[in-house]
């Protein structure tokens, strides 16, 4: 117990620093909506600047301290004014990656500036030593750090609650538009909070150096503990973040004493992050109007007429006259590009931001190396084993993605990378001892691939593997598996509503991405006869996301550009031709990353091709436009091609959908959100060929009922049946596969797809075999008969190659409905489909709804505020008010129901019912 208390007291010092850094993160996030992953790098920068002033130049403590903090406040101001201000309309992920660029710039700059600085502990600036209190040795330094953290936290709390700027920060965090209307500039608030947050990072960095030592990597990665504390506090409360930081610091201190296995104390922040996600299971509150704006996804087209000749020519050059230095640089770049392809799959295609891909590459390298050294397996078998091991770990990494996304997921994967580094890569028990793992030179069916004596052969082998991986990634992108991944990236709710398993798609992306990373890690590690795994660190892994962004996150050619910024690649070779300045490459990479995000977030590969290059491609007979991929069946029906109808295994046979002629029965459904009852004991039914209207005032619970019926929100009581099938707690995607499909008020189209591919997503088969088969064969891209019919009925054949974002709102609304119809549902739930449509479009919509029910025998549940539309097309109408049914029957009966009219008028603040036609300004009387 004695040691327990003493180490707890010691831990409050480190915990205070975590809380201080975490409060800086919260300050920046509340003011600008950005999670600053460069926060640790800012702390590191201040520590080195203070070291230069205080220890080298001989300044006294306070001048050195104040100037260092002011310099970092200036860095924070510069970051907001020059970079983040211009990215204010970018996605949160893009802004997060921009902070990774700042991190790379600061790390690169100080690695060059202080290349010869001693990596030793710095004498403490605070009172040090200990004193006895009640028989316990109390660390004066820990108490000082704790006191400073508490004092600054109290200042922040008071400032945020009782000053105009602090209240403005809270207002901006709630609604930047509302704050602007009150005269507060969100950009001014963001600038102040960035300056303040950077200053807090500087204070923490200067004070923690005597404890942590002057080390760039360790100081930079201290941000993981701060992120964990901020996450525990919900990025909202300064006091809670401080308490969370203290708890993390204390637990770390205790584990360092009681757990002998190395690395476990450093994993405490990661464990805290995982616990938060298990309990909370939701993402950070992000400014939703920019959430979907991710870098564009390339077509993934693989052009063998270009790739194969270039590959053969490069292999010949490597084998004949390339110097050894160039060959080695090409090998490094190919291996790194392979790892970056994994980021293309996970982040570019599936939209899951992982900062652990290079660490997963290390897992593959470790597995392959140990099997080669211990079991003596041949190199190819070790390569496969490394990829499979990394894929298995990738599935574990992907599990948190099932409960979070975006910024939260980036925090999780960064913590995971640090845990792998501390627990595995730095543990000699796992890596073959202090000297590393010694392996035999690789070979391929008897052909030597020794990277030391015959680097050309190994380079050619790596080139061949890279081309094979590119083909796999290309096949995935252009297959129905790729459409599932991109649909999940674009809109998880819409994907689930069309029968796509979001869980399956995410885990597949992480498994495939990790497997690809494992291949790259093996190729990179086996370049040396002694395998060292410390290079697969968390900080380098985060930098790899920056490299992928430079090249183009959504493009298979992007890794070739991004990998050039890795030390040891062609970029290093070029810089060393002029001077030995390859150490500048990380700094250059950070600057280029920020420039790319400001000018072209789609990366180098996503930049528009020059006109001259397009002209040359046309002369060579290379298509520069996406080919028409609609099947001949679709072409004939919608009139976009002359080919006759041909049956293929991807085209659903003509005739009634197998989902038709089902009845939806909802019995006693109740939905609560905390103490609020949104839906109260609602029962209704929708038969095949019937249109049922669901109406009620705003806030009556109509959309919540649809969400509950389709599986998007849980029911507290009640049941839902479709035909003979009880849906119970069935997830949304399984309900959709059974024939229960819905639309959304907010459209929720797949903006990364063309109109045609929106229909393909709806009509694709949902077989699990595609996840394996599409690795080798992308299959056909056929449209089902239901999709073809929907295109014809909604008159969208001339828009198939257009992007949904380029269409008028009314057409976009109809596209959302048509896409749902293309899934061939038995029951279609339409959530305010006429919102935003003009009279002509609404009349056309009414005709289409009647056609679906009468000709296609489809049941329709129509939620709508346009009473003319409801009364015109519905066979029955159900009225909700405050979550409870207050009327039901034929349209004429509901129209004359006094309870219903009173509910509508009461919702508008009118107490006396007004007969229809008297001109009362209410929805009920005006439309009836």
Short mmCIF file of N, CA and C in Angstrom, two decimals, residues 326-378:
data_model
loop_
_atom_site.label_atom_id
_atom_site.label_comp_id
_atom_site.label_asym_id
_atom_site.label_seq_id
_atom_site.Cartn_x
_atom_site.Cartn_y
_atom_site.Cartn_z
N UNK A 326 20.49 3.31 -57.27
CA UNK A 326 19.16 3.55 -57.82
C UNK A 326 18.28 2.32 -57.66
N UNK A 327 18.84 1.14 -57.83
CA UNK A 327 18.07 -0.09 -57.67
C UNK A 327 17.55 -0.23 -56.24
N UNK A 328 18.40 0.06 -55.27
CA UNK A 328 17.97 -0.02 -53.87
C UNK A 328 16.89 1.02 -53.58
N UNK A 329 17.06 2.22 -54.12
CA UNK A 329 16.05 3.27 -53.91
C UNK A 329 14.72 2.86 -54.52
N UNK A 330 14.76 2.25 -55.71
CA UNK A 330 13.52 1.78 -56.34
C UNK A 330 12.86 0.71 -55.49
N UNK A 331 13.67 -0.18 -54.92
CA UNK A 331 13.12 -1.25 -54.08
C UNK A 331 12.42 -0.66 -52.86
N UNK A 332 13.07 0.30 -52.20
CA UNK A 332 12.45 0.95 -51.04
C UNK A 332 11.14 1.62 -51.45
N UNK A 333 11.16 2.30 -52.57
CA UNK A 333 9.95 3.03 -52.99
C UNK A 333 8.83 2.07 -53.34
N UNK A 334 9.15 0.95 -53.96
CA UNK A 334 8.13 -0.04 -54.30
C UNK A 334 7.51 -0.63 -53.04
N UNK A 335 8.36 -0.99 -52.07
CA UNK A 335 7.85 -1.57 -50.83
C UNK A 335 6.97 -0.57 -50.08
N UNK A 336 7.41 0.69 -50.01
CA UNK A 336 6.61 1.72 -49.34
C UNK A 336 5.31 1.96 -50.10
N UNK A 337 5.38 1.97 -51.43
CA UNK A 337 4.17 2.16 -52.24
C UNK A 337 3.17 1.04 -52.00
N UNK A 338 3.66 -0.17 -51.76
CA UNK A 338 2.76 -1.28 -51.45
C UNK A 338 2.02 -1.02 -50.15
N UNK A 339 2.73 -0.53 -49.13
CA UNK A 339 2.07 -0.18 -47.87
C UNK A 339 1.05 0.93 -48.09
N UNK A 340 1.40 1.91 -48.90
CA UNK A 340 0.48 3.02 -49.16
C UNK A 340 -0.77 2.54 -49.89
N UNK A 341 -0.66 1.49 -50.69
CA UNK A 341 -1.86 0.93 -51.33
C UNK A 341 -2.86 0.45 -50.29
N UNK A 342 -2.35 0.00 -49.14
CA UNK A 342 -3.27 -0.41 -48.08
C UNK A 342 -4.08 0.77 -47.57
N UNK A 343 -3.47 1.96 -47.53
CA UNK A 343 -4.19 3.15 -47.10
C UNK A 343 -5.22 3.55 -48.15
N UNK A 344 -4.91 3.32 -49.42
CA UNK A 344 -5.89 3.58 -50.47
C UNK A 344 -7.14 2.74 -50.25
N UNK A 345 -6.96 1.47 -49.88
CA UNK A 345 -8.10 0.59 -49.65
C UNK A 345 -8.88 1.02 -48.41
N UNK A 346 -8.18 1.22 -47.30
CA UNK A 346 -8.85 1.46 -46.03
C UNK A 346 -9.45 2.87 -45.97
N UNK A 347 -8.65 3.86 -46.34
CA UNK A 347 -9.10 5.26 -46.22
C UNK A 347 -9.70 5.76 -47.52
N UNK A 348 -9.03 5.49 -48.65
CA UNK A 348 -9.51 6.00 -49.93
C UNK A 348 -10.82 5.38 -50.35
N UNK A 349 -10.93 4.05 -50.25
CA UNK A 349 -12.13 3.37 -50.70
C UNK A 349 -13.19 3.26 -49.61
N UNK A 350 -12.78 2.82 -48.41
CA UNK A 350 -13.76 2.58 -47.35
C UNK A 350 -13.98 3.78 -46.45
N UNK A 351 -13.13 4.82 -46.54
CA UNK A 351 -13.34 6.03 -45.76
C UNK A 351 -13.00 5.90 -44.29
N UNK A 352 -12.22 4.88 -43.91
CA UNK A 352 -11.84 4.66 -42.51
C UNK A 352 -10.40 5.14 -42.30
N UNK A 353 -10.23 6.21 -41.56
CA UNK A 353 -8.91 6.81 -41.40
C UNK A 353 -8.09 6.01 -40.39
N UNK A 354 -7.11 5.27 -40.88
CA UNK A 354 -6.24 4.46 -40.04
C UNK A 354 -4.84 5.04 -40.04
N UNK A 355 -4.32 5.30 -38.85
CA UNK A 355 -2.95 5.78 -38.71
C UNK A 355 -2.00 4.65 -38.31
N UNK A 356 -2.45 3.40 -38.43
CA UNK A 356 -1.65 2.27 -37.97
C UNK A 356 -1.18 1.36 -39.10
N UNK A 357 -1.31 1.78 -40.36
CA UNK A 357 -1.03 0.85 -41.45
C UNK A 357 0.44 0.44 -41.51
N UNK A 358 1.36 1.36 -41.26
CA UNK A 358 2.77 1.00 -41.29
C UNK A 358 3.12 0.10 -40.10
N UNK A 359 2.46 0.30 -38.96
CA UNK A 359 2.65 -0.62 -37.84
C UNK A 359 2.14 -2.02 -38.19
N UNK A 360 1.03 -2.10 -38.92
CA UNK A 360 0.55 -3.40 -39.39
C UNK A 360 1.51 -4.02 -40.38
N UNK A 361 2.18 -3.18 -41.17
CA UNK A 361 3.24 -3.70 -42.04
C UNK A 361 4.33 -4.34 -41.20
N UNK A 362 4.63 -3.72 -40.06
CA UNK A 362 5.61 -4.30 -39.15
C UNK A 362 5.16 -5.64 -38.58
N UNK A 363 3.87 -5.79 -38.33
CA UNK A 363 3.34 -7.07 -37.86
C UNK A 363 3.60 -8.16 -38.90
N UNK A 364 3.31 -7.84 -40.17
CA UNK A 364 3.58 -8.81 -41.23
C UNK A 364 5.05 -9.14 -41.33
N UNK A 365 5.90 -8.12 -41.24
CA UNK A 365 7.35 -8.35 -41.31
C UNK A 365 7.82 -9.21 -40.15
N UNK A 366 7.30 -8.95 -38.95
CA UNK A 366 7.69 -9.72 -37.77
C UNK A 366 7.29 -11.19 -37.91
N UNK A 367 6.04 -11.42 -38.34
CA UNK A 367 5.58 -12.80 -38.50
C UNK A 367 6.41 -13.54 -39.54
N UNK A 368 6.66 -12.90 -40.67
CA UNK A 368 7.45 -13.54 -41.72
C UNK A 368 8.88 -13.77 -41.26
N UNK A 369 9.46 -12.80 -40.59
CA UNK A 369 10.84 -12.92 -40.15
C UNK A 369 11.03 -14.02 -39.12
N UNK A 370 10.14 -14.10 -38.15
CA UNK A 370 10.29 -15.12 -37.12
C UNK A 370 10.07 -16.52 -37.70
N UNK A 371 9.13 -16.67 -38.60
CA UNK A 371 8.91 -17.98 -39.22
C UNK A 371 10.11 -18.38 -40.07
N UNK A 372 10.67 -17.41 -40.79
CA UNK A 372 11.85 -17.70 -41.60
C UNK A 372 13.04 -18.09 -40.73
N UNK A 373 13.21 -17.38 -39.60
CA UNK A 373 14.37 -17.64 -38.75
C UNK A 373 14.21 -18.91 -37.92
N UNK A 374 13.01 -19.15 -37.42
CA UNK A 374 12.80 -20.27 -36.51
C UNK A 374 12.43 -21.55 -37.25
N UNK A 375 11.51 -21.45 -38.21
CA UNK A 375 11.01 -22.63 -38.91
C UNK A 375 11.72 -22.89 -40.23
N UNK A 376 12.42 -21.89 -40.75
CA UNK A 376 13.14 -22.08 -42.00
C UNK A 376 12.27 -22.18 -43.22
N UNK A 377 11.08 -21.57 -43.18
CA UNK A 377 10.17 -21.62 -44.33
C UNK A 377 10.77 -20.86 -45.51
N UNK A 378 10.41 -21.24 -46.72
CA UNK A 378 10.86 -20.47 -47.89
C UNK A 378 10.27 -19.07 -47.90
#
